[in-house]
CSV table of C-alpha atoms in Angstrom, one decimal:
chain,number,residue,atom,x,y,z
A,49,MET,CA,-27.5,-32.3,-22.8
A,50,SER,CA,-28.9,-31.8,-26.2
A,51,SER,CA,-32.0,-29.8,-24.8
A,52,PHE,CA,-29.5,-27.8,-22.6
A,53,LEU,CA,-27.4,-26.8,-25.7
A,54,ARG,CA,-30.5,-25.8,-27.6
A,55,THR,CA,-31.5,-23.5,-24.7
A,56,VAL,CA,-28.1,-21.9,-24.6
A,57,SER,CA,-28.0,-21.4,-28.2
A,58,ALA,CA,-31.4,-19.8,-28.2
A,59,GLY,CA,-30.3,-17.3,-25.3
A,60,ALA,CA,-27.2,-16.4,-27.1
A,61,ALA,CA,-29.1,-15.7,-30.4
A,62,ALA,CA,-31.4,-13.4,-28.3
A,63,LEU,CA,-28.4,-11.5,-27.0
A,64,MET,CA,-26.9,-11.2,-30.3
A,65,SER,CA,-30.1,-9.8,-31.7
A,66,ALA,CA,-30.5,-7.3,-28.9
A,67,ALA,CA,-26.8,-6.2,-29.4
A,68,VAL,CA,-27.5,-5.5,-33.1
A,69,LEU,CA,-30.6,-3.4,-32.3
A,70,LEU,CA,-28.7,-1.3,-29.6
A,71,SER,CA,-25.9,-0.7,-32.3
A,72,ALA,CA,-28.3,0.3,-34.9
A,73,PRO,CA,-28.0,4.0,-36.1
A,74,VAL,CA,-30.1,6.5,-34.3
A,75,GLU,CA,-31.9,7.4,-37.7
A,76,ALA,CA,-33.5,3.8,-37.5
A,77,GLN,CA,-35.4,4.8,-34.5
A,78,ASN,CA,-37.1,7.8,-36.1
A,79,ALA,CA,-40.8,7.7,-36.4
A,80,ILE,CA,-40.9,9.0,-39.9
A,81,ASP,CA,-38.4,10.6,-42.2
A,82,ILE,CA,-37.6,14.4,-42.3
A,83,VAL,CA,-39.4,15.1,-45.5
A,84,GLY,CA,-42.4,17.5,-45.0
A,85,THR,CA,-43.0,20.9,-43.7
A,86,TRP,CA,-42.4,21.5,-40.0
A,87,SER,CA,-43.4,24.4,-37.8
A,88,SER,CA,-42.8,25.5,-34.1
A,89,GLY,CA,-45.3,26.3,-31.6
A,90,ALA,CA,-48.8,27.2,-32.8
A,91,GLY,CA,-47.6,26.6,-36.4
A,92,ASN,CA,-48.4,30.3,-37.6
A,93,VAL,CA,-44.9,30.5,-39.4
A,94,VAL,CA,-44.9,28.2,-42.5
A,95,THR,CA,-42.6,28.1,-45.4
A,96,GLY,CA,-44.2,28.9,-48.9
A,97,LEU,CA,-45.9,31.9,-50.6
A,98,GLN,CA,-47.7,32.8,-47.2
A,99,PHE,CA,-44.5,33.9,-45.6
A,100,PHE,CA,-42.5,35.3,-48.5
A,101,ASN,CA,-43.4,36.6,-52.0
A,102,PRO,CA,-40.4,36.2,-54.3
A,103,THR,CA,-42.1,38.3,-57.1
A,104,ASN,CA,-41.8,41.5,-55.2
A,105,ASN,CA,-39.4,40.2,-52.4
A,106,SER,CA,-41.8,41.0,-49.6
A,107,PHE,CA,-42.6,39.2,-46.3
A,108,ILE,CA,-46.0,38.5,-44.9
A,109,PRO,CA,-45.5,38.8,-41.2
A,110,PRO,CA,-47.3,35.9,-39.2
A,111,LYS,CA,-49.5,36.4,-36.1
A,112,THR,CA,-46.8,35.0,-33.8
A,113,ALA,CA,-43.1,34.4,-33.9
A,114,GLY,CA,-41.6,31.0,-34.8
A,115,ARG,CA,-39.8,29.1,-37.4
A,116,SER,CA,-40.4,26.5,-40.1
A,117,TYR,CA,-38.4,24.2,-42.3
A,118,SER,CA,-39.5,22.1,-45.3
A,119,PHE,CA,-37.5,19.2,-46.8
A,120,SER,CA,-38.3,17.5,-50.0
A,121,SER,CA,-37.5,13.9,-51.0
A,122,ASP,CA,-35.1,15.1,-53.8
A,123,GLY,CA,-32.9,17.0,-51.5
A,124,HIS,CA,-34.3,20.6,-51.4
A,125,TRP,CA,-35.0,22.6,-48.3
A,126,GLU,CA,-36.7,26.0,-47.3
A,127,GLN,CA,-36.6,28.1,-44.2
A,128,ALA,CA,-38.8,30.8,-42.8
A,129,ILE,CA,-38.1,32.4,-39.3
A,130,PHE,CA,-40.0,35.3,-37.6
A,131,GLN,CA,-38.1,36.3,-34.4
A,132,TYR,CA,-37.8,39.1,-31.9
A,133,ILE,CA,-34.3,40.5,-31.1
A,134,PRO,CA,-34.1,42.1,-27.5
A,135,ASN,CA,-32.3,45.3,-26.8
A,136,PRO,CA,-30.9,45.0,-23.3
A,137,ALA,CA,-29.9,48.7,-23.2
A,138,LYS,CA,-33.5,49.6,-24.3
A,139,PRO,CA,-36.0,47.0,-23.4
A,140,GLN,CA,-38.9,48.7,-25.0
A,141,CYS,CA,-37.0,48.9,-28.3
A,142,VAL,CA,-37.6,45.3,-29.4
A,143,GLU,CA,-36.7,44.4,-33.2
A,144,ALA,CA,-38.5,41.9,-35.4
A,145,GLN,CA,-36.5,39.9,-37.9
A,146,LEU,CA,-37.9,37.9,-40.7
A,147,ILE,CA,-35.8,35.6,-42.6
A,148,TRP,CA,-36.3,33.4,-45.7
A,149,GLN,CA,-33.9,31.3,-47.7
A,150,HIS,CA,-33.9,27.9,-49.7
A,151,GLY,CA,-31.6,25.8,-51.4
A,152,THR,CA,-30.3,22.2,-51.5
A,153,PHE,CA,-29.4,19.7,-48.6
A,154,THR,CA,-27.1,16.7,-48.2
A,155,ARG,CA,-27.5,13.8,-46.0
A,156,ASN,CA,-24.0,13.1,-44.7
A,157,ALA,CA,-22.6,9.8,-43.6
A,158,ASN,CA,-22.6,10.7,-40.0
A,159,GLY,CA,-26.3,11.4,-40.0
A,160,SER,CA,-25.9,15.2,-40.1
A,161,LEU,CA,-27.5,17.5,-42.8
A,162,SER,CA,-25.7,20.3,-44.7
A,163,LEU,CA,-27.9,23.0,-45.8
A,164,THR,CA,-26.8,25.0,-48.8
A,165,PRO,CA,-28.8,28.2,-49.9
A,166,PHE,CA,-29.3,29.2,-53.5
A,167,PRO,CA,-27.1,32.3,-54.0
A,168,GLY,CA,-29.0,35.5,-54.2
A,169,ASP,CA,-32.4,34.1,-53.2
A,170,GLY,CA,-32.4,34.5,-49.4
A,171,HIS,CA,-33.8,37.6,-47.7
A,172,GLN,CA,-34.4,39.2,-44.5
A,173,GLN,CA,-36.1,42.1,-43.1
A,174,ILE,CA,-35.4,44.0,-39.8
A,175,LYS,CA,-38.4,46.0,-38.4
A,176,ALA,CA,-37.3,48.4,-35.6
A,177,GLN,CA,-39.7,49.4,-33.0
A,178,CYS,CA,-37.9,52.6,-31.9
A,179,GLY,CA,-36.4,55.5,-34.0
A,180,THR,CA,-37.0,55.3,-37.8
A,181,ILE,CA,-39.1,52.2,-38.6
A,182,SER,CA,-37.2,50.2,-41.1
A,183,GLN,CA,-38.9,48.3,-43.9
A,184,PHE,CA,-35.6,47.5,-45.7
A,185,VAL,CA,-35.3,44.0,-47.3
A,186,GLN,CA,-31.8,42.8,-48.0
A,187,TYR,CA,-30.0,39.7,-49.2
A,188,TYR,CA,-29.5,37.0,-46.6
A,189,GLU,CA,-27.4,33.8,-47.2
A,190,GLU,CA,-26.4,31.6,-44.3
A,191,PRO,CA,-25.4,27.9,-44.9
A,192,GLU,CA,-26.4,25.7,-42.1
A,193,LEU,CA,-25.2,22.3,-40.5
A,194,ILE,CA,-27.6,20.2,-38.6
A,195,SER,CA,-25.4,18.0,-36.5
A,196,LYS,CA,-28.1,15.5,-35.9
A,197,TRP,CA,-32.0,15.3,-36.0
A,198,SER,CA,-34.8,12.8,-34.8
A,199,THR,CA,-38.6,12.5,-35.3
A,200,SER,CA,-41.0,11.1,-32.9
A,201,LEU,CA,-44.8,10.7,-32.4
A,202,VAL,CA,-46.2,13.0,-29.7
A,203,ARG,CA,-49.2,14.9,-28.6
A,204,HIS,CA,-49.3,18.5,-29.6
A,205,TYR,CA,-52.3,20.7,-28.4
A,206,GLY,CA,-54.1,17.4,-27.4
A,207,SER,CA,-53.7,15.6,-30.8
A,208,PRO,CA,-51.2,13.2,-32.1
A,209,ALA,CA,-48.4,14.8,-34.2
A,210,TYR,CA,-45.0,14.2,-35.6
A,211,ALA,CA,-42.2,16.1,-33.9
A,212,LEU,CA,-38.9,17.0,-35.4
A,213,GLN,CA,-35.9,17.9,-33.1
A,214,LEU,CA,-33.0,19.5,-34.9
A,215,TYR,CA,-29.5,20.3,-33.5
A,216,ALA,CA,-27.4,23.1,-34.4
A,217,PHE,CA,-23.7,22.5,-35.5
A,218,ASP,CA,-22.5,22.8,-32.0
A,219,GLY,CA,-25.2,20.2,-30.8
A,220,THR,CA,-27.5,22.8,-29.4
A,221,PRO,CA,-31.2,21.8,-29.8
A,222,VAL,CA,-33.5,24.1,-31.7
A,223,PRO,CA,-37.1,24.7,-30.7
A,224,VAL,CA,-39.1,21.5,-31.6
A,225,LEU,CA,-40.9,21.7,-34.9
A,226,TYR,CA,-44.3,19.7,-35.7
A,227,GLN,CA,-45.2,18.4,-39.0
A,228,VAL,CA,-47.9,20.5,-40.7
A,229,TYR,CA,-47.8,19.3,-44.3
A,230,ASN,CA,-46.6,16.2,-46.2
A,231,PRO,CA,-45.7,16.7,-49.1
A,232,PRO,CA,-44.0,19.9,-48.1
A,233,GLN,CA,-45.3,23.2,-48.8
A,234,MET,CA,-42.4,25.1,-50.5
A,235,LEU,CA,-41.8,27.7,-53.1
A,236,PRO,CA,-40.2,26.5,-56.4
A,237,THR,CA,-37.2,24.4,-55.6
A,238,GLN,CA,-34.8,26.2,-58.0
A,239,GLN,CA,-32.8,29.5,-58.0
A,240,LEU,CA,-35.3,32.3,-58.3
A,241,HIS,CA,-32.8,35.3,-58.5
A,242,GLN,CA,-29.6,36.1,-60.3
A,243,GLN,CA,-26.8,37.0,-57.8
A,244,ILE,CA,-24.9,40.2,-58.8
A,245,ILE,CA,-21.7,40.5,-56.8
A,246,GLY,CA,-20.6,44.1,-55.9
A,247,LYS,CA,-23.9,45.8,-56.8
A,248,PRO,CA,-26.1,47.2,-54.0
A,249,TYR,CA,-29.6,45.7,-53.8
A,250,LYS,CA,-32.6,47.8,-54.0
A,251,LYS,CA,-36.1,46.5,-53.6
């Protein structure tokens, strides 16, 4: 009888341990933390000086489109995006958009991330293929809520790599990012420009 009770107790303990594991937060299953520089696809778009030069507010267009995020251990983030904007009315008139911004991020209790840009630092450039070719660089500021995120170890171009899956505020997954640097490659994690309200910006 004593042996039977010990067997039952051991089985109950195993079930309880399994229940605890199943109820653990999703973040506990992540391969690594979000800290680092992450880039989509071939990794041609990367945060830092090779994408945006804050001394003259100029972009360095990468070879291919993509996006990159960097997160530091002390709560700073940086974003670099190079994407094409289609024109359904004129398919041959595709526009290229380059976006750069940085700031601070907060890890919320529900596992989401709140990304807050530094005022006056973010910039974007639209390059039009048709009509007047625009080289105009203007301010850009867009806070972002990442509803959830996860990291995993995968194979990328035949080699092991850490992957980061971000989800937008509405739960929509964004393109998978792969870690390219850790520690992250970032521009100075402080406000670089003074924001002047109501005054037009000229490069």
